[in-house]
CSV table of N, CA, C and O in Angstrom, one decimal:
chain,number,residue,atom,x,y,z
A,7,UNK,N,20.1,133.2,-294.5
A,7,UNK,CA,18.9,132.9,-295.3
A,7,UNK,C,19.4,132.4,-296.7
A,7,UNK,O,20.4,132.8,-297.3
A,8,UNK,N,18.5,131.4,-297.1
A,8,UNK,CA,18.8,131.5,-298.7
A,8,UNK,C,17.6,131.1,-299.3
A,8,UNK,O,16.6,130.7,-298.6
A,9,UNK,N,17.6,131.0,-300.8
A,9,UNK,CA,16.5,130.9,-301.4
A,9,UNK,C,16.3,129.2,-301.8
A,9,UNK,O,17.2,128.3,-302.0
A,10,UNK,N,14.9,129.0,-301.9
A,10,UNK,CA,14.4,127.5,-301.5
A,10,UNK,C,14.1,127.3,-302.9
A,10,UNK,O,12.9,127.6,-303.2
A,11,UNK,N,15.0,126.6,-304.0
A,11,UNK,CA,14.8,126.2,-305.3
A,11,UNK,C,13.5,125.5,-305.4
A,11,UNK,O,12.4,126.0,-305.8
A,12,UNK,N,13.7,124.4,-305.2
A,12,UNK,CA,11.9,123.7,-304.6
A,12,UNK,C,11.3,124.7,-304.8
A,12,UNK,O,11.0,124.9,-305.9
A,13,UNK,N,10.9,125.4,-304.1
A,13,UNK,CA,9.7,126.1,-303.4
A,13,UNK,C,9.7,126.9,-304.8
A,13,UNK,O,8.7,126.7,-305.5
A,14,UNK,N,10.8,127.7,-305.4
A,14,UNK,CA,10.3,128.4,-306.3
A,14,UNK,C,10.0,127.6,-307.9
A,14,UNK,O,9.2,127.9,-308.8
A,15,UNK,N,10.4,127.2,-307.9
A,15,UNK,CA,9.7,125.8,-309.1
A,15,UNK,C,8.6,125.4,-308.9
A,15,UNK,O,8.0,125.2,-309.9
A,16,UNK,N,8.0,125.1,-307.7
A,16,UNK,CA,6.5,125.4,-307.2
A,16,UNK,C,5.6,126.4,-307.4
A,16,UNK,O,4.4,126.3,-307.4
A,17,UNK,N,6.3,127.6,-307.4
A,17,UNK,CA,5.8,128.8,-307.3
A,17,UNK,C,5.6,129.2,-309.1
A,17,UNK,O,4.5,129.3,-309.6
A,18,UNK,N,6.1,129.2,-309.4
A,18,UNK,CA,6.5,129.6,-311.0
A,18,UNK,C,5.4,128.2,-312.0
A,18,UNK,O,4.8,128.5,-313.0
A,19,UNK,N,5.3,126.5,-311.3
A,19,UNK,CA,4.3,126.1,-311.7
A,19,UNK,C,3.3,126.1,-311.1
A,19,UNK,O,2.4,125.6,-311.8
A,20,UNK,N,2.7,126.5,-310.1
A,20,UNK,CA,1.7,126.9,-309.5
A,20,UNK,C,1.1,128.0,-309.8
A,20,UNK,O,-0.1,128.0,-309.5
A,21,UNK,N,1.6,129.0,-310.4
A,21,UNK,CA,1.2,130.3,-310.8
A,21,UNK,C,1.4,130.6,-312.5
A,21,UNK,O,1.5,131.7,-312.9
A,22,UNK,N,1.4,129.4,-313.2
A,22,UNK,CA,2.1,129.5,-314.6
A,22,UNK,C,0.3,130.0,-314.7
A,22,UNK,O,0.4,131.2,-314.6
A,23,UNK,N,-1.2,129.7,-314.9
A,23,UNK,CA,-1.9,130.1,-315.3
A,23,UNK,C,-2.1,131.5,-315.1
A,23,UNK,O,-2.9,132.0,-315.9
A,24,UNK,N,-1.4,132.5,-314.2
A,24,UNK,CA,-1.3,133.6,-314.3
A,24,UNK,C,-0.3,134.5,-314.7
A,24,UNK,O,-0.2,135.8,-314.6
A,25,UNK,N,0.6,133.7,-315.4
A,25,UNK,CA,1.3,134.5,-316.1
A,25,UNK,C,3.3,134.0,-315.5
A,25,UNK,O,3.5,133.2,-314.6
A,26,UNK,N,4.2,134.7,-316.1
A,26,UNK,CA,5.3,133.8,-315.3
A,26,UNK,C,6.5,134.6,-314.7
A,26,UNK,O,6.7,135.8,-315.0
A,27,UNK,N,7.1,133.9,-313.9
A,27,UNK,CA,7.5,134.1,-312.4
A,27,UNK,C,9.1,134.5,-312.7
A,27,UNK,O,9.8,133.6,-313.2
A,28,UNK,N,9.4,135.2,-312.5
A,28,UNK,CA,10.8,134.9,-312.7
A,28,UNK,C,11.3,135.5,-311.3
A,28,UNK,O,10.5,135.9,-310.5
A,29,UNK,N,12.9,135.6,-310.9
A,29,UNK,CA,13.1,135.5,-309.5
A,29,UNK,C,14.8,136.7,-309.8
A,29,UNK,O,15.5,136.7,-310.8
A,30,UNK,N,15.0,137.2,-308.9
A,30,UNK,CA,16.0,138.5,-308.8
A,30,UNK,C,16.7,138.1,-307.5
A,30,UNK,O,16.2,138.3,-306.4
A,31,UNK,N,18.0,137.6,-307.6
A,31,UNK,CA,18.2,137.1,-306.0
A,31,UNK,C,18.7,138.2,-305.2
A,31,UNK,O,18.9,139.0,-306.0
A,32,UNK,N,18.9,138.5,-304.2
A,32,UNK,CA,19.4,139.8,-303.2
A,32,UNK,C,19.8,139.3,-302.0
A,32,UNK,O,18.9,138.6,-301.5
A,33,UNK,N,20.7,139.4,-301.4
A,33,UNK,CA,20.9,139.5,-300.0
A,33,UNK,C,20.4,138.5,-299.3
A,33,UNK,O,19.6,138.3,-298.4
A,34,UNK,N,21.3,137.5,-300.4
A,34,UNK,CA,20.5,135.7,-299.4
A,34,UNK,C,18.9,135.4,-299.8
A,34,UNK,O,18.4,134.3,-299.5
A,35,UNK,N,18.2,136.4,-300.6
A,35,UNK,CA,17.1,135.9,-300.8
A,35,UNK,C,16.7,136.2,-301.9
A,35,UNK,O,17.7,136.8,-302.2
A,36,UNK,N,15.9,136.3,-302.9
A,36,UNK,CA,15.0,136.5,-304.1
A,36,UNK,C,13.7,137.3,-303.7
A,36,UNK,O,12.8,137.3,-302.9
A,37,UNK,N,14.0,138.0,-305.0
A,37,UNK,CA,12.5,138.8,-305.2
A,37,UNK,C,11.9,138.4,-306.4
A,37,UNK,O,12.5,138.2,-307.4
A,38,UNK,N,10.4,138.1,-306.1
A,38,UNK,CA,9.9,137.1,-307.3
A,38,UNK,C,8.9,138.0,-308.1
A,38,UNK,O,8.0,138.6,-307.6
A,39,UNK,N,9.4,138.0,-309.5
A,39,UNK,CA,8.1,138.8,-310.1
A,39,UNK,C,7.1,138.3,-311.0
A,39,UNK,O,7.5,137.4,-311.7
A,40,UNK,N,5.5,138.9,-311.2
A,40,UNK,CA,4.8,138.0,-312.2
A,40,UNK,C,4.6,139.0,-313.1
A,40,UNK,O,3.9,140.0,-312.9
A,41,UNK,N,5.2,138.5,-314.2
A,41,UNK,CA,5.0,138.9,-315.8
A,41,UNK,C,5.6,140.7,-315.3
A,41,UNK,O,4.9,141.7,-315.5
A,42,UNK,N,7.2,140.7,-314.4
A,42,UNK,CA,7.6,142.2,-314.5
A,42,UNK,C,7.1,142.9,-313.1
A,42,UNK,O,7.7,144.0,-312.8
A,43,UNK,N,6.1,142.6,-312.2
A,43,UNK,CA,5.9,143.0,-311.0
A,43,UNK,C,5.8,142.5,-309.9
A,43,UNK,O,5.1,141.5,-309.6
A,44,UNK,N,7.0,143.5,-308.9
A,44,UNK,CA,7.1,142.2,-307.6
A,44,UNK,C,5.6,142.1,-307.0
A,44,UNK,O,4.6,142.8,-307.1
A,45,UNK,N,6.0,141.2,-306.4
A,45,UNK,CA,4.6,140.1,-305.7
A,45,UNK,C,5.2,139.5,-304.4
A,45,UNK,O,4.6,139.3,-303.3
A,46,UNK,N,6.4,139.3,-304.7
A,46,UNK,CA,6.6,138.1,-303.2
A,46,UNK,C,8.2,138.5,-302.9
A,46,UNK,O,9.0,139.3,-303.5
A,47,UNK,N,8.3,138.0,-302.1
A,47,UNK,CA,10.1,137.9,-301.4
A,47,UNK,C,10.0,136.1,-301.1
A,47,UNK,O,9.1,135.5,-300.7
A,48,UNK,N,11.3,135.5,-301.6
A,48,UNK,CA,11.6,134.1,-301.5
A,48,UNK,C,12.5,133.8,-300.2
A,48,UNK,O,12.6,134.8,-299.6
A,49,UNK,N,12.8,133.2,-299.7
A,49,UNK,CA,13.8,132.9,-298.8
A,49,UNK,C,13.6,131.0,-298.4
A,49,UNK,O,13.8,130.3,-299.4
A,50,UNK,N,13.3,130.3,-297.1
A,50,UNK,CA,13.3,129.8,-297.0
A,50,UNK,C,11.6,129.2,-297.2
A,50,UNK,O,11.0,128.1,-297.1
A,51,UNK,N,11.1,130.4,-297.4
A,51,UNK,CA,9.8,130.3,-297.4
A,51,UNK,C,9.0,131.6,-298.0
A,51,UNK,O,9.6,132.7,-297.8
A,52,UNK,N,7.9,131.6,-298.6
A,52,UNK,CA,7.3,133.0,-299.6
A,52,UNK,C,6.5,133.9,-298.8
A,52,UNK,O,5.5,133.6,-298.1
A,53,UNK,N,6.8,135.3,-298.8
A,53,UNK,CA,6.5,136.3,-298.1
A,53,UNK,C,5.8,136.7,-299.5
A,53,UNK,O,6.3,136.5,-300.6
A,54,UNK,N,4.4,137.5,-299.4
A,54,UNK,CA,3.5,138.0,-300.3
A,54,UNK,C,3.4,139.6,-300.2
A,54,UNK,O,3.2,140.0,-299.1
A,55,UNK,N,3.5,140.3,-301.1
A,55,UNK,CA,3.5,141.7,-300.8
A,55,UNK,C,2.2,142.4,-300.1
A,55,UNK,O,1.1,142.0,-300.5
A,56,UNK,N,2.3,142.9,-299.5
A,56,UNK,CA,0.9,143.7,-299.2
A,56,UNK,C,0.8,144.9,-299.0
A,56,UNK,O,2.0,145.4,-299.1
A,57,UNK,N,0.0,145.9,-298.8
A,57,UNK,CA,-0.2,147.4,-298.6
A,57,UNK,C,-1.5,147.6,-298.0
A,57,UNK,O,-2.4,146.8,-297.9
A,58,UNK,N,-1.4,148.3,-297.8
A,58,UNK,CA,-2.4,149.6,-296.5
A,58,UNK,C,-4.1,148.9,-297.2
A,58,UNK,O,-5.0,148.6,-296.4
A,59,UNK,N,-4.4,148.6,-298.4
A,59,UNK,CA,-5.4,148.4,-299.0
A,59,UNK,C,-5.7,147.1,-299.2
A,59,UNK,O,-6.6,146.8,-299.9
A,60,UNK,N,-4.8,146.2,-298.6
A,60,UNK,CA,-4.6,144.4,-298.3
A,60,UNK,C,-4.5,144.2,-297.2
A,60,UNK,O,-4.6,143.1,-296.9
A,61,UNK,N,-4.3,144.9,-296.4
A,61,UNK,CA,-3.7,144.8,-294.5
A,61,UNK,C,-4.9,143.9,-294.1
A,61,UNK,O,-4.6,143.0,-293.3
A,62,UNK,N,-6.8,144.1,-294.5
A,62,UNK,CA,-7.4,143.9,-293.5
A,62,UNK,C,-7.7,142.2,-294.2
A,62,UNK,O,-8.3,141.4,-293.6
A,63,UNK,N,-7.3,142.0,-295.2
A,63,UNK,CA,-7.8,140.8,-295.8
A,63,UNK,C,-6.4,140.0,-295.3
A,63,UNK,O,-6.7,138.8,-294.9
A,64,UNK,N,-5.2,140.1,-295.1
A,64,UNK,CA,-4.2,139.3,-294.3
A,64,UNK,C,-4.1,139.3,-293.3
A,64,UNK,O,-3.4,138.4,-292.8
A,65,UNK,N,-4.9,140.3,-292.3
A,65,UNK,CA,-5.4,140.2,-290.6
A,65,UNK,C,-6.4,139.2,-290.8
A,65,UNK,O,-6.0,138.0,-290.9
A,66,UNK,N,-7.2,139.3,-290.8
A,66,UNK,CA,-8.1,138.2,-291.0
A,66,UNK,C,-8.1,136.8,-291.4
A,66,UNK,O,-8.9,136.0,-291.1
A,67,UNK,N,-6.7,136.5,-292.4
A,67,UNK,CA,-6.4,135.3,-292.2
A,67,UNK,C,-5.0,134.6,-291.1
A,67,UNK,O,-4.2,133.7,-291.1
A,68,UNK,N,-5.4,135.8,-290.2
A,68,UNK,CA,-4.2,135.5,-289.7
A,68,UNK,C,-3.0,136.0,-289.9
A,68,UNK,O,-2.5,136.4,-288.9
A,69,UNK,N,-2.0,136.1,-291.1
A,69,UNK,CA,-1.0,136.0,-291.6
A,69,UNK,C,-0.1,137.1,-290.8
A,69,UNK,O,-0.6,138.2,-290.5
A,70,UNK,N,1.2,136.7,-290.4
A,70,UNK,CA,2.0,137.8,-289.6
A,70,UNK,C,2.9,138.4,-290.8
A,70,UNK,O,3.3,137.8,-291.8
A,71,UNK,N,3.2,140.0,-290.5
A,71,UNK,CA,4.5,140.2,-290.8
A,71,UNK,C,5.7,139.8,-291.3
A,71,UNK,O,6.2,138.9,-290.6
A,72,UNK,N,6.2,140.2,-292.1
A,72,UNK,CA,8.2,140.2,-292.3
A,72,UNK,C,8.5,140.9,-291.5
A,72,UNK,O,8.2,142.1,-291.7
A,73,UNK,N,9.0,140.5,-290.5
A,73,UNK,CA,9.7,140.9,-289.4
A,73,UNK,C,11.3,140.3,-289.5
A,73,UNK,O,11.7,139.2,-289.7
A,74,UNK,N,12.1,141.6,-289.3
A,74,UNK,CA,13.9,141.2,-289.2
A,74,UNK,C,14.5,142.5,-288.2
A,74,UNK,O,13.9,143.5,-288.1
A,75,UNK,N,16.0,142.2,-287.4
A,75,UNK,CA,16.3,143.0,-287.3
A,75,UNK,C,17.6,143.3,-287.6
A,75,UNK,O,18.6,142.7,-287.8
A,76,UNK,N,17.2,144.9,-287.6
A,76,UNK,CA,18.5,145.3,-288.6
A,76,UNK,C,19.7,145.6,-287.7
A,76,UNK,O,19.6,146.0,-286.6
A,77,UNK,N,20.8,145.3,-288.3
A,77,UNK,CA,22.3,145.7,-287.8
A,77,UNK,C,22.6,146.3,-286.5
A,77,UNK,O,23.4,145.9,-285.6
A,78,UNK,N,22.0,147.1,-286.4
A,78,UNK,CA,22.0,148.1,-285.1
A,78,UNK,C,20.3,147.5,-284.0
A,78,UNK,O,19.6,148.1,-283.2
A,79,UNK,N,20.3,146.5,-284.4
A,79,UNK,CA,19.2,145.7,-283.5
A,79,UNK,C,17.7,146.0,-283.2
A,79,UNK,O,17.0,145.4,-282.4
A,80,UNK,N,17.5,147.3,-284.1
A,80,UNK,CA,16.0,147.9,-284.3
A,80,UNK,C,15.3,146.9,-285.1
A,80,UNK,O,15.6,146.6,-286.3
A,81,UNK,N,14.4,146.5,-284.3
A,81,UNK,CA,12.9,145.4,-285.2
A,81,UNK,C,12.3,146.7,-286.4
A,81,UNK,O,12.1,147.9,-286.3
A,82,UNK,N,12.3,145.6,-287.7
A,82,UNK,CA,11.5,146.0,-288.3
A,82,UNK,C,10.8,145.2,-289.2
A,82,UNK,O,10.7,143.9,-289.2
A,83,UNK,N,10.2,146.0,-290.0
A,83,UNK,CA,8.5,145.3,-290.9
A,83,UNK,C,8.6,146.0,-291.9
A,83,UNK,O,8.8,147.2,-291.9
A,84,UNK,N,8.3,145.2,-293.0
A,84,UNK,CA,7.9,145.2,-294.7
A,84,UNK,C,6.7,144.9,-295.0
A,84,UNK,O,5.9,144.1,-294.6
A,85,UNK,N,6.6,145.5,-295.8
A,85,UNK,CA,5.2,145.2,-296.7
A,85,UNK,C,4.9,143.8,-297.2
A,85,UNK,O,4.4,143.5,-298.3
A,86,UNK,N,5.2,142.8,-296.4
A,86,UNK,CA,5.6,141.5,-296.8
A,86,UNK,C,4.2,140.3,-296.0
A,86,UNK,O,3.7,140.8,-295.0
A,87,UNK,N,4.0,139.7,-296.1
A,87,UNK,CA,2.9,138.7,-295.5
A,87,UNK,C,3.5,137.3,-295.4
A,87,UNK,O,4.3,137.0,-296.3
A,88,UNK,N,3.3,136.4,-294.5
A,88,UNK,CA,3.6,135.2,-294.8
A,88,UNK,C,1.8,134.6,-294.9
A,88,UNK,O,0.9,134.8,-294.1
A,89,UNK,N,1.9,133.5,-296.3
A,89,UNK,CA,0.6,133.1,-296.6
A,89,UNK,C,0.1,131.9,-295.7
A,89,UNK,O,0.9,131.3,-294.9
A,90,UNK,N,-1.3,131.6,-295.9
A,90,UNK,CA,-1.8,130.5,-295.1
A,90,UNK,C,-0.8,129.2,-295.5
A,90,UNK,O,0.0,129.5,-296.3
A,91,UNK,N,-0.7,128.1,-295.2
A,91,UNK,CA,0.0,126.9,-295.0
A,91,UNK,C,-0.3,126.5,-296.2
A,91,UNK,O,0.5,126.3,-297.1
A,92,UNK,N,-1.4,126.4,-296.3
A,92,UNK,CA,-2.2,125.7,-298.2
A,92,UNK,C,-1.0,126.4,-299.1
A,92,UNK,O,0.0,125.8,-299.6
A,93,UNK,N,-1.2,127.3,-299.2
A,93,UNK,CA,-0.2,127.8,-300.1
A,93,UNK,C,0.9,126.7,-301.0
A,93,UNK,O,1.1,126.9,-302.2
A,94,UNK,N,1.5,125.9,-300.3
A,94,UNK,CA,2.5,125.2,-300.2
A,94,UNK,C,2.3,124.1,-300.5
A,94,UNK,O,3.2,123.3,-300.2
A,95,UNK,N,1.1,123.9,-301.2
A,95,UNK,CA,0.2,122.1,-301.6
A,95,UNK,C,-0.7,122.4,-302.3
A,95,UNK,O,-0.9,121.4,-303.0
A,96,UNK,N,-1.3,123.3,-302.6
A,96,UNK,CA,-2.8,123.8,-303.1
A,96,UNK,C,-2.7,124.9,-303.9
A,96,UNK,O,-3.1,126.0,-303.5
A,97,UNK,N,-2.0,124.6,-305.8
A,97,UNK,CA,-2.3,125.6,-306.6
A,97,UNK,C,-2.9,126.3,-306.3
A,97,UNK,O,-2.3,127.1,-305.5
A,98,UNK,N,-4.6,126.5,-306.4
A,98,UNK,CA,-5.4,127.3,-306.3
A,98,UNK,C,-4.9,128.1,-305.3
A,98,UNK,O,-4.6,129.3,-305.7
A,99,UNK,N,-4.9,127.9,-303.7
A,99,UNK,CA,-4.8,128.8,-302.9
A,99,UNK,C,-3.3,129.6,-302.9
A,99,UNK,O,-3.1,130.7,-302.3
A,100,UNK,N,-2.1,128.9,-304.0
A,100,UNK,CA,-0.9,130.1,-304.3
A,100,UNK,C,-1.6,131.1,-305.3
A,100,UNK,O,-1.3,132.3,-305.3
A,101,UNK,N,-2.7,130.8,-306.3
A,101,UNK,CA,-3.2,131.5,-307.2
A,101,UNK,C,-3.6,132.7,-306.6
A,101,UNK,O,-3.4,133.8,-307.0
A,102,UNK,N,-4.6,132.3,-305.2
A,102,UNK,CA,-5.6,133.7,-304.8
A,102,UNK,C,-4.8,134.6,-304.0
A,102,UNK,O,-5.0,135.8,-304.0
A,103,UNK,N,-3.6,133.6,-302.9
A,103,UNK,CA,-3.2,134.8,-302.2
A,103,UNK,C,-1.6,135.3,-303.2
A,103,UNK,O,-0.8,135.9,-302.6
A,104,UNK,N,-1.5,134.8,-304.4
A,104,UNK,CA,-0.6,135.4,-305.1
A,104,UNK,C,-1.2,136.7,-306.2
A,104,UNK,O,-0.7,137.4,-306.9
A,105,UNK,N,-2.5,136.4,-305.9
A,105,UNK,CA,-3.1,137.5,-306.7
A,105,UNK,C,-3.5,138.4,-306.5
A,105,UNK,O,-3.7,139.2,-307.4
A,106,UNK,N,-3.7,138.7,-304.9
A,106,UNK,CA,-3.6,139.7,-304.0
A,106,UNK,C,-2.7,140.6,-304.0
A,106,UNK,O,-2.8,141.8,-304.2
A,107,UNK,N,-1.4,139.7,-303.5
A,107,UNK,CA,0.1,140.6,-303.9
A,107,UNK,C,0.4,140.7,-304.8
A,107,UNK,O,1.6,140.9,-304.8
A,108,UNK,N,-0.1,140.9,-305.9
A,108,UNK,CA,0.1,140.9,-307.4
A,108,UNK,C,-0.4,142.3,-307.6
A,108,UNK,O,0.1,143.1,-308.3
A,109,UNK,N,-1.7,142.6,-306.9
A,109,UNK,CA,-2.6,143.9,-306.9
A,109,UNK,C,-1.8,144.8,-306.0
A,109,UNK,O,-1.5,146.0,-306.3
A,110,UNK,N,-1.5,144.0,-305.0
A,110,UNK,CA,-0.5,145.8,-304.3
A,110,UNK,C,0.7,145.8,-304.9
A,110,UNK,O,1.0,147.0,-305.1
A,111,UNK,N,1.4,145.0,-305.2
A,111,UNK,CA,2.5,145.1,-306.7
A,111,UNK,C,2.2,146.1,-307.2
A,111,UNK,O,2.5,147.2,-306.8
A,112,UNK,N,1.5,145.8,-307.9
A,112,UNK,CA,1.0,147.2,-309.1
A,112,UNK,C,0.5,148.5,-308.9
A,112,UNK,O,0.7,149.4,-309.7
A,113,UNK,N,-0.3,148.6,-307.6
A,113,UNK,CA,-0.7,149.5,-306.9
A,113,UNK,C,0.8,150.4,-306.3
A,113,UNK,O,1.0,151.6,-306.3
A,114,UNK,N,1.8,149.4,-305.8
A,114,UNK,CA,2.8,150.2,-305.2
A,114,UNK,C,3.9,150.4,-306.9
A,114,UNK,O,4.9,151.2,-306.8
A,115,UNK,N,3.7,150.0,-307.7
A,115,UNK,CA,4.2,150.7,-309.0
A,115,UNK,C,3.5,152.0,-309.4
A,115,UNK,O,4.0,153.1,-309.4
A,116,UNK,N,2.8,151.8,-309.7
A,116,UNK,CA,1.4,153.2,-310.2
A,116,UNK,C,2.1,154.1,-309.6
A,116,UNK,O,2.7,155.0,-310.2
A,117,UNK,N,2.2,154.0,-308.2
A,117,UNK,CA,2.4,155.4,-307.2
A,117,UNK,C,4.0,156.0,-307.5
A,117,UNK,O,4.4,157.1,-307.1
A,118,UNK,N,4.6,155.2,-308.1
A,118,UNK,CA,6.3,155.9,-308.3
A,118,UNK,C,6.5,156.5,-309.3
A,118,UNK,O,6.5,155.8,-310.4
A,119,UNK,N,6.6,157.6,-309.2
A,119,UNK,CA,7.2,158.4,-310.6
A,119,UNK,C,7.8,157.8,-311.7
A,119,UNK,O,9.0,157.7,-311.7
A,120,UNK,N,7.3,157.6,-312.5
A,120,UNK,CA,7.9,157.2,-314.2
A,120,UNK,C,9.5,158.2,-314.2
A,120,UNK,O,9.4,159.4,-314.0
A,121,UNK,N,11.0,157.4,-314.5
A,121,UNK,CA,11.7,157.8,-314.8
A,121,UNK,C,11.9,158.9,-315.7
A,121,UNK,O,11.6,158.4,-316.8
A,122,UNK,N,12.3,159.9,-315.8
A,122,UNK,CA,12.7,161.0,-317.0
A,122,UNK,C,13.7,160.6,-317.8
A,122,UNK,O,14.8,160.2,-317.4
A,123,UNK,N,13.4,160.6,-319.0
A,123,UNK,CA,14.3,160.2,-320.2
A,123,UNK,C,15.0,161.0,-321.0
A,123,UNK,O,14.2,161.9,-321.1
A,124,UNK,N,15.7,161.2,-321.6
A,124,UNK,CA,16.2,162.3,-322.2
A,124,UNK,C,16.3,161.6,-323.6
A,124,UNK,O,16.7,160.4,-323.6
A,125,UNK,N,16.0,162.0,-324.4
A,125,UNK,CA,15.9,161.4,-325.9
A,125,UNK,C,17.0,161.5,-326.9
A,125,UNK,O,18.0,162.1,-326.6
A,126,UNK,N,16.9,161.0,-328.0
A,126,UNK,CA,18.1,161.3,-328.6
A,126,UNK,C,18.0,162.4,-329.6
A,126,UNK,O,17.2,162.7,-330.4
A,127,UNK,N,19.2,163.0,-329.2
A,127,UNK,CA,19.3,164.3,-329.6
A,127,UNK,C,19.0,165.5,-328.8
A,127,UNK,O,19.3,166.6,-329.0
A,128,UNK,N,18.3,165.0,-327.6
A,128,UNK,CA,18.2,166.1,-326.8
A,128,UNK,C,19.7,166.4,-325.6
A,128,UNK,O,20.7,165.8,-325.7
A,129,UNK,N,19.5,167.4,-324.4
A,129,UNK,CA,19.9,167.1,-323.5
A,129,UNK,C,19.4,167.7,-322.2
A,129,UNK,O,18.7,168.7,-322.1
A,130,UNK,N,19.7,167.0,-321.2
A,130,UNK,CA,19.0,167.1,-320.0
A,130,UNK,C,19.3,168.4,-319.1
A,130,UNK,O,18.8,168.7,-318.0
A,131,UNK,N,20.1,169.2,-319.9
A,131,UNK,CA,20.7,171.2,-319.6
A,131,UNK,C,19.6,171.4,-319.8
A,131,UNK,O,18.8,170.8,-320.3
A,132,UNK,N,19.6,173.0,-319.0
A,132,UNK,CA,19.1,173.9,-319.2
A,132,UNK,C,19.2,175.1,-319.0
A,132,UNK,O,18.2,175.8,-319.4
Protein backbone atom coordinates (compact mmCIF):
# COMPACT_ATOMS: atom_id res chain seq x y z
CA UNK A 1 0.00 0.00 0.00
CA UNK A 2 0.83 3.54 -0.07
CA UNK A 3 -0.63 6.80 0.31
CA UNK A 4 -2.28 8.67 -2.85
CA UNK A 5 -0.79 12.32 -2.72
CA UNK A 6 -3.57 13.41 -5.27
CA UNK A 7 -6.18 12.07 -3.47
CA UNK A 8 -5.12 13.73 -0.26
CA UNK A 9 -4.70 17.28 -1.69
CA UNK A 10 -8.19 16.60 -2.74
CA UNK A 11 -9.13 15.72 0.47
CA UNK A 12 -7.58 18.57 2.57
CA UNK A 13 -9.26 21.04 -0.43
CA UNK A 14 -12.40 19.49 -0.48
CA UNK A 15 -12.80 19.62 3.13
CA UNK A 16 -10.94 23.07 3.70
CA UNK A 17 -14.64 24.58 4.56
CA UNK A 18 -14.60 22.32 7.49
CA UNK A 19 -11.70 22.99 8.93
CA UNK A 20 -7.96 21.43 7.96
CA UNK A 21 -6.64 18.07 7.26
CA UNK A 22 -3.50 17.12 8.08
CA UNK A 23 -2.20 13.46 7.44
CA UNK A 24 0.17 11.06 10.04
CA UNK A 25 1.73 8.34 7.67
CA UNK A 26 1.89 4.61 9.19
CA UNK A 27 2.55 1.38 7.82
CA UNK A 28 2.33 2.27 4.09
CA UNK A 29 -0.59 4.41 4.75
CA UNK A 30 -1.84 7.75 6.53
CA UNK A 31 -4.11 8.66 9.11
CA UNK A 32 -5.96 11.82 8.28
CA UNK A 33 -7.11 14.27 10.87
CA UNK A 34 -9.67 17.29 10.86
CA UNK A 35 -8.64 20.22 12.95
CA UNK A 36 -6.71 17.16 15.52
CA UNK A 37 -9.31 14.22 15.06
CA UNK A 38 -9.07 11.07 13.17
CA UNK A 39 -11.69 10.82 10.59
CA UNK A 40 -10.29 8.74 7.76
CA UNK A 41 -7.38 6.19 6.97
CA UNK A 42 -5.51 7.15 3.35
CA UNK A 43 -4.07 4.55 1.29
CA UNK A 44 -4.72 4.09 -2.26
CA UNK A 45 -8.05 5.27 -1.60
CA UNK A 46 -10.10 6.96 1.67
CA UNK A 47 -11.55 4.75 4.29
CA UNK A 48 -14.02 7.00 6.65
CA UNK A 49 -14.23 6.11 10.34
CA UNK A 50 -17.24 4.76 11.67
CA UNK A 51 -18.80 3.27 14.89
CA UNK A 52 -21.69 1.23 16.25
CA UNK A 53 -23.78 4.69 16.07
CA UNK A 54 -22.89 5.21 12.11
CA UNK A 55 -23.01 1.41 11.07
CA UNK A 56 -26.71 1.82 9.98
CA UNK A 57 -26.28 5.07 7.82
CA UNK A 58 -23.07 3.18 5.92
CA UNK A 59 -25.28 -0.04 5.41
CA UNK A 60 -27.61 1.71 3.75
CA UNK A 61 -25.36 3.26 1.46
CA UNK A 62 -23.89 0.34 0.74
CA UNK A 63 -20.43 1.07 1.81
CA UNK A 64 -18.20 -2.16 2.76
CA UNK A 65 -15.69 -2.60 5.44
CA UNK A 66 -11.76 -2.30 5.85
CA UNK A 67 -11.12 -5.52 5.49
CA UNK A 68 -7.14 -6.92 5.70
CA UNK A 69 -5.46 -9.98 6.70
CA UNK A 70 -3.20 -10.17 9.25
CA UNK A 71 0.20 -12.02 9.36
CA UNK A 72 -1.05 -15.16 10.64
CA UNK A 73 -3.97 -15.08 7.90
CA UNK A 74 -7.03 -14.24 10.19
CA UNK A 75 -9.54 -11.66 8.22
CA UNK A 76 -10.10 -8.71 9.87
CA UNK A 77 -12.26 -5.33 10.17
CA UNK A 78 -11.89 -1.76 11.43
CA UNK A 79 -13.93 0.86 12.16
CA UNK A 80 -13.18 2.03 8.73
CA UNK A 81 -15.84 2.58 5.70
CA UNK A 82 -15.10 2.89 2.15
CA UNK A 83 -17.28 6.08 0.80
CA UNK A 84 -19.75 6.24 -2.14
CA UNK A 85 -17.75 6.87 -5.54
CA UNK A 86 -18.99 10.81 -5.52
CA UNK A 87 -16.72 11.25 -2.90
CA UNK A 88 -13.83 11.44 -5.33
CA UNK A 89 -15.48 14.38 -7.68
CA UNK A 90 -18.09 16.01 -5.52
CA UNK A 91 -16.86 18.44 -2.63
CA UNK A 92 -20.03 18.41 -1.18
CA UNK A 93 -20.46 14.69 -0.98
CA UNK A 94 -16.49 14.43 0.74
CA UNK A 95 -18.07 17.21 3.08
CA UNK A 96 -21.18 14.94 4.35
CA UNK A 97 -19.68 11.62 4.43
CA UNK A 98 -16.48 13.24 6.00
CA UNK A 99 -18.68 14.70 8.57
CA UNK A 100 -20.01 11.64 9.66
CA UNK A 101 -16.58 10.24 10.37
CA UNK A 102 -15.67 13.28 11.97
CA UNK A 103 -18.71 12.56 14.55
CA UNK A 104 -17.53 9.02 15.40
CA UNK A 105 -13.89 10.55 15.63
CA UNK A 106 -14.89 12.40 18.40
CA UNK A 107 -17.31 10.09 19.82
CA UNK A 108 -14.48 7.40 19.84
CA UNK A 109 -12.14 10.27 21.57
CA UNK A 110 -14.80 11.25 24.40
CA UNK A 111 -14.81 7.63 25.39
CA UNK A 112 -10.81 7.31 26.20
CA UNK A 113 -9.59 8.30 29.41
CA UNK A 114 -7.81 11.73 29.50
CA UNK A 115 -4.13 11.02 30.21
CA UNK A 116 -2.82 11.63 33.96
CA UNK A 117 -0.38 14.37 34.33
CA UNK A 118 1.80 14.90 37.00
CA UNK A 119 2.47 18.64 37.49
CA UNK A 120 5.36 20.58 38.26
CA UNK A 121 6.52 20.09 41.41
CA UNK A 122 4.57 17.23 42.11
CA UNK A 123 5.29 13.51 41.91
CA UNK A 124 3.51 10.58 40.73
CA UNK A 125 4.66 8.33 44.38
CA UNK A 126 2.77 7.49 46.75
Amino acid sequence: MSVDEGLYAWVQEALAPLGTVTMRKMMGAAVLYLDGIIFAVLDEEIWFKADLESAATWDDAGCGRFIFTSKDGTIETMNYRRPPADVYDDAEAMQRWAALALEAGARGAAKKKPRRTVGKGTSSRT
